[in-house]
Short mmCIF file of C-alpha atoms in Angstrom, two decimals:
data_model
loop_
_atom_site.label_atom_id
_atom_site.label_comp_id
_atom_site.label_asym_id
_atom_site.label_seq_id
_atom_site.Cartn_x
_atom_site.Cartn_y
_atom_site.Cartn_z
CA MET A 1 13.99 41.34 -60.15
CA ARG A 2 15.31 37.85 -59.48
CA VAL A 3 13.36 34.74 -60.46
CA THR A 4 14.00 31.19 -59.23
CA LEU A 5 12.36 28.21 -60.90
CA LEU A 6 11.54 26.04 -57.89
CA GLY A 7 10.08 23.24 -59.99
CA THR A 8 9.79 22.63 -63.72
CA GLY A 9 8.04 19.27 -63.93
CA THR A 10 4.55 18.01 -64.66
CA SER A 11 1.91 16.78 -62.22
CA GLN A 12 3.79 13.51 -61.72
CA GLY A 13 7.23 15.09 -61.56
CA VAL A 14 10.32 13.58 -63.16
CA PRO A 15 11.32 10.83 -62.55
CA ILE A 16 7.88 9.27 -62.52
CA VAL A 17 7.37 6.56 -59.93
CA GLY A 18 8.06 3.19 -61.55
CA CYS A 19 9.20 4.55 -64.92
CA THR A 20 12.45 3.18 -66.35
CA CYS A 21 12.76 5.39 -69.45
CA ASP A 22 16.11 7.05 -70.19
CA VAL A 23 14.95 10.40 -68.80
CA CYS A 24 13.58 9.01 -65.55
CA MET A 25 16.75 6.94 -65.08
CA SER A 26 19.05 9.86 -65.95
CA SER A 27 21.77 10.82 -63.46
CA ASP A 28 21.79 14.40 -64.80
CA PRO A 29 20.19 16.59 -62.08
CA ARG A 30 18.75 18.79 -64.83
CA ASP A 31 16.44 15.89 -65.73
CA GLN A 32 14.99 15.69 -62.21
CA ARG A 33 11.94 17.91 -61.93
CA LEU A 34 9.67 18.76 -59.04
CA ARG A 35 6.16 20.09 -59.62
CA THR A 36 6.06 23.49 -61.34
CA SER A 37 6.49 26.61 -59.22
CA ALA A 38 8.48 29.86 -59.26
CA PHE A 39 9.72 32.44 -56.74
CA VAL A 40 9.97 36.10 -57.71
CA GLU A 41 11.90 38.69 -55.71
CA VAL A 42 10.86 42.15 -56.89
CA ASP A 43 10.55 45.63 -55.38
CA GLY A 44 11.24 44.27 -51.89
CA LEU A 45 8.50 41.63 -52.25
CA ASN A 46 8.80 37.83 -52.21
CA LEU A 47 6.14 36.35 -54.48
CA LEU A 48 5.48 32.63 -54.90
CA ILE A 49 3.77 31.47 -58.09
CA ASP A 50 1.86 28.27 -57.26
CA ALA A 51 2.32 26.06 -54.22
CA GLY A 52 2.40 22.44 -55.30
CA PRO A 53 2.94 19.29 -53.26
CA ASP A 54 6.75 19.68 -53.38
CA LEU A 55 6.69 23.12 -51.74
CA ARG A 56 8.38 22.12 -48.47
CA GLN A 57 11.29 20.56 -50.35
CA GLN A 58 11.51 23.58 -52.65
CA LEU A 59 11.58 26.08 -49.79
CA LEU A 60 14.32 24.14 -48.01
CA ALA A 61 16.44 23.65 -51.13
CA ASN A 62 16.30 27.34 -52.02
CA LYS A 63 16.53 28.64 -48.42
CA ILE A 64 13.27 30.59 -48.74
CA THR A 65 12.01 31.81 -45.38
CA ASN A 66 9.69 34.68 -46.30
CA ILE A 67 6.70 34.84 -48.66
CA ASP A 68 4.60 37.98 -48.96
CA ALA A 69 2.00 36.61 -51.37
CA ILE A 70 1.14 33.56 -53.47
CA LEU A 71 -0.12 33.93 -57.04
CA LEU A 72 -2.12 30.87 -58.10
CA THR A 73 -2.48 29.96 -61.76
CA HIS A 74 -5.26 27.44 -61.11
CA GLU A 75 -6.51 24.90 -58.59
CA HIS A 76 -5.11 21.58 -59.81
CA THR A 77 -3.37 19.69 -57.03
CA ASP A 78 0.11 20.01 -58.54
CA HIS A 79 -0.32 23.79 -58.16
CA VAL A 80 -2.04 24.13 -54.77
CA GLY A 81 -1.36 20.88 -52.90
CA GLY A 82 1.46 22.31 -50.77
CA ILE A 83 -0.30 25.37 -49.37
CA ASP A 84 -0.26 23.93 -45.85
CA ASP A 85 3.56 24.01 -45.97
CA VAL A 86 3.60 27.80 -45.64
CA ARG A 87 2.96 27.38 -41.90
CA PRO A 88 6.63 27.69 -40.87
CA VAL A 89 6.86 30.85 -42.97
CA ASN A 90 3.86 32.23 -41.05
CA PHE A 91 5.53 31.36 -37.75
CA LEU A 92 8.92 32.82 -38.69
CA ASN A 93 7.55 36.13 -39.92
CA HIS A 94 4.55 36.49 -37.61
CA LYS A 95 2.21 37.37 -40.44
CA SER A 96 -0.40 35.87 -42.72
CA ILE A 97 0.18 35.30 -46.42
CA ASP A 98 -2.12 36.68 -49.10
CA ILE A 99 -3.21 34.22 -51.80
CA TYR A 100 -4.33 35.66 -55.15
CA GLY A 101 -6.37 33.77 -57.73
CA LEU A 102 -9.60 33.43 -59.67
CA PRO A 103 -12.80 33.07 -57.58
CA ARG A 104 -13.11 29.41 -58.64
CA THR A 105 -9.54 28.67 -57.64
CA LEU A 106 -9.83 30.35 -54.25
CA GLY A 107 -13.07 28.44 -53.65
CA ILE A 108 -11.21 25.16 -54.05
CA VAL A 109 -8.44 26.37 -51.73
CA LYS A 110 -11.01 27.28 -49.09
CA LYS A 111 -12.68 23.88 -49.47
CA ASN A 112 -9.50 21.79 -49.44
CA PHE A 113 -7.91 23.72 -46.57
CA ASP A 114 -11.11 24.49 -44.69
CA TYR A 115 -9.39 24.27 -41.30
CA ALA A 116 -7.37 27.39 -42.18
CA PHE A 117 -10.58 29.39 -42.64
CA ALA A 118 -12.69 28.01 -39.78
CA GLU A 119 -14.36 30.47 -37.45
CA HIS A 120 -12.62 28.85 -34.50
CA LYS A 121 -9.17 27.78 -35.69
CA TYR A 122 -7.00 25.35 -33.78
CA PRO A 123 -3.45 26.52 -33.08
CA GLY A 124 -0.86 26.11 -35.82
CA VAL A 125 -3.03 26.25 -38.94
CA PRO A 126 -1.70 28.21 -41.92
CA GLN A 127 -2.51 31.90 -41.79
CA LEU A 128 -3.95 32.83 -45.17
CA GLN A 129 -5.88 35.72 -46.65
CA LEU A 130 -7.73 35.09 -49.92
CA LYS A 131 -7.57 37.88 -52.53
CA THR A 132 -9.79 37.56 -55.61
CA ILE A 133 -8.29 38.76 -58.89
CA LYS A 134 -11.05 40.75 -60.56
CA ASP A 135 -9.19 42.98 -63.00
CA ASP A 136 -6.48 42.64 -65.61
CA LYS A 137 -4.15 44.70 -63.42
CA PHE A 138 -3.71 44.67 -59.66
CA THR A 139 -1.03 45.71 -57.22
CA ILE A 140 0.80 44.03 -54.37
CA GLY A 141 2.66 46.65 -52.41
CA ASN A 142 3.96 49.02 -55.06
CA THR A 143 4.25 46.34 -57.74
CA GLU A 144 1.75 46.25 -60.58
CA ILE A 145 0.90 42.76 -61.85
CA THR A 146 -0.97 41.96 -65.05
CA SER A 147 -3.12 38.83 -65.13
CA ILE A 148 -2.98 36.91 -68.42
CA HIS A 149 -6.01 34.79 -69.24
CA VAL A 150 -5.00 31.39 -70.61
CA MET A 151 -6.94 28.26 -71.52
CA HIS A 152 -5.93 24.89 -70.04
CA LEU A 153 -8.06 22.76 -72.37
CA ALA A 154 -11.55 24.08 -71.37
CA MET A 155 -10.44 25.58 -68.04
CA PRO A 156 -9.69 29.30 -67.83
CA ILE A 157 -6.50 29.80 -65.82
CA LEU A 158 -4.08 32.66 -65.19
CA GLY A 159 -0.56 33.59 -66.13
CA TYR A 160 1.16 36.67 -64.79
CA ARG A 161 3.27 39.54 -66.05
CA ILE A 162 5.44 41.37 -63.50
CA HIS A 163 7.31 44.29 -65.07
CA ASP A 164 9.21 42.76 -68.02
CA PHE A 165 8.79 39.14 -66.89
CA ALA A 166 5.87 36.83 -67.76
CA TYR A 167 5.05 33.36 -66.50
CA ILE A 168 2.70 30.90 -68.22
CA THR A 169 2.15 27.30 -67.19
CA ASP A 170 -0.36 24.61 -68.19
CA GLY A 171 -1.52 26.65 -71.16
CA SER A 172 -2.98 25.13 -74.32
CA PHE A 173 -4.32 28.35 -75.92
CA ILE A 174 -3.74 32.09 -75.50
CA SER A 175 -5.90 34.54 -77.43
CA PRO A 176 -4.35 37.38 -79.44
CA LYS A 177 -5.73 39.86 -76.89
CA GLU A 178 -3.92 38.13 -74.05
CA LEU A 179 -0.74 37.61 -76.07
CA ALA A 180 -0.68 41.37 -76.59
CA LYS A 181 -0.17 41.77 -72.83
CA MET A 182 3.22 40.10 -73.22
CA HIS A 183 4.85 42.32 -75.81
CA ASN A 184 8.29 43.79 -75.05
CA LEU A 185 9.32 41.18 -72.51
CA ASP A 186 12.80 40.68 -71.18
CA THR A 187 12.06 37.10 -70.05
CA LEU A 188 9.22 34.65 -70.69
CA VAL A 189 8.69 31.35 -68.90
CA ILE A 190 6.21 29.11 -70.73
CA ASN A 191 5.08 25.51 -70.51
CA ALA A 192 6.19 22.89 -73.03
CA LEU A 193 5.08 19.40 -72.05
CA GLY A 194 6.90 17.36 -74.68
CA ILE A 195 7.50 16.85 -78.36
CA LYS A 196 4.12 15.39 -79.30
CA GLU A 197 0.93 17.45 -79.32
CA HIS A 198 -1.15 17.25 -76.14
CA TYR A 199 -4.82 18.03 -75.58
CA SER A 200 -4.33 20.39 -72.61
CA HIS A 201 -0.75 21.69 -72.71
CA PHE A 202 1.50 23.36 -75.26
CA ASN A 203 4.06 21.06 -76.80
CA LEU A 204 7.53 22.22 -77.77
CA LYS A 205 6.54 23.38 -81.27
CA GLN A 206 3.60 25.41 -79.95
CA ALA A 207 5.65 27.00 -77.15
CA LEU A 208 8.40 27.96 -79.60
CA ALA A 209 5.81 29.50 -81.94
CA ILE A 210 4.56 31.74 -79.13
CA ILE A 211 8.13 32.67 -78.20
CA ASP A 212 8.82 33.52 -81.84
CA GLU A 213 5.69 35.68 -82.01
CA LEU A 214 6.36 37.57 -78.77
CA LYS A 215 10.12 37.82 -79.28
CA PRO A 216 11.24 38.17 -75.66
CA LYS A 217 14.96 38.65 -75.16
CA ARG A 218 15.05 35.13 -73.73
CA ALA A 219 12.70 32.36 -72.70
CA PHE A 220 12.72 29.31 -70.45
CA LEU A 221 10.53 26.23 -70.79
CA THR A 222 8.71 24.75 -67.81
CA HIS A 223 6.13 22.04 -66.96
CA ILE A 224 8.33 19.59 -68.85
CA SER A 225 7.53 15.86 -68.90
CA HIS A 226 9.84 12.91 -69.34
CA ASN A 227 8.48 12.66 -72.89
CA MET A 228 10.47 15.76 -73.86
CA GLY A 229 13.75 13.86 -73.66
CA LYS A 230 17.00 14.47 -71.80
CA TYR A 231 18.09 18.03 -71.10
CA GLU A 232 21.32 17.53 -73.05
CA ASP A 233 19.34 16.53 -76.14
CA VAL A 234 16.52 19.08 -75.80
CA ILE A 235 18.90 22.03 -75.59
CA LYS A 236 20.26 21.15 -79.05
CA MET A 237 16.77 21.63 -80.57
CA LEU A 238 16.26 25.16 -79.23
CA PRO A 239 17.05 28.63 -80.55
CA ALA A 240 19.94 30.44 -78.89
CA ASN A 241 17.65 32.54 -76.68
CA VAL A 242 15.58 29.61 -75.36
CA LEU A 243 16.59 27.13 -72.66
CA PRO A 244 14.82 24.28 -70.90
CA GLY A 245 14.13 25.38 -67.35
CA CYS A 246 15.57 23.26 -64.58
CA ASP A 247 14.89 23.13 -60.87
CA GLY A 248 16.79 25.72 -58.89
CA LEU A 249 17.65 27.84 -61.94
CA ASN A 250 17.69 31.51 -60.98
CA PHE A 251 18.17 34.57 -63.13
CA GLU A 252 17.84 38.33 -63.02
CA VAL A 253 15.36 40.14 -65.24
CA GLY A 254 16.22 43.36 -67.04
CA VAL A 255 19.97 43.22 -66.41
#
C-alpha cells in the first residue's frame, strides 16, 4: 500500500488569504497546505479520500490519472467541493467513479451536483455512482475497508481503516468502541488543528493522546491550521514516531 497526502490544511488552507502571520508568510513549502485529502494505492485500486476544492491542483501535482472510488468522510465543502473535477478522470478511463459515504453525506452530494444525477444528463458531466456505507465493514474490489465512526462536534462523520492504515480527519471525539477498530496499526493519519483546544477538531495534545493510546508504529498529523506554527518548530514538539503531514508526502504502509 502506498499513501499520498494530497492536502493537509484546514478549510481555509494555508496560507490564509490576507493573513500575514509567520506561518502564512513562510517560504518553507511544508507550511503551504491545500485542503485535506489523501490518495491510497492498494491491491490494484486507486482510492481517493475526500475531494475538496483543491482537487484539480492536487491531481495535477501528483500526476493522478485514475480513481476507482472516492471515500467521503463528510459533506463539508472542504471535503466535497472538488467532486466535479473528476470529469477528466472519467474521460481518460471511460468509466464512472463510485462515491462511498453516509446517507446524509451522499444526499448533499446529490443536491450540490444535481446535474450529474439528472435523468437526462448533458454531455460532459461527471460520471458518479453513489454507494451508501451501511455496515462497519465493506469491500471495494477485493479490499476490505472498516468505517470508523467519529464525531465532528455534533456531526457524525467517518474515518477509514484499510488493512494496517487508518485515516481520521475533522474528529473531535472517538468512542472507545471505535478506537478499538484501530488497534495494531502500522500507520495512523489523524487531524490536529493547532495547539489550543478547539470545539470541533482535535488539537495537538488530544491527537497525541490518541496516538499514544493506539500505539501505531508511526503517525502523521493532518488538517493543520496556521495556528499550529511552522513545520520546523512543530516537529521539535513531537515524539520520534510522529510527524506533521505535508502536502505531497507519500509513504508505504507495512514495509
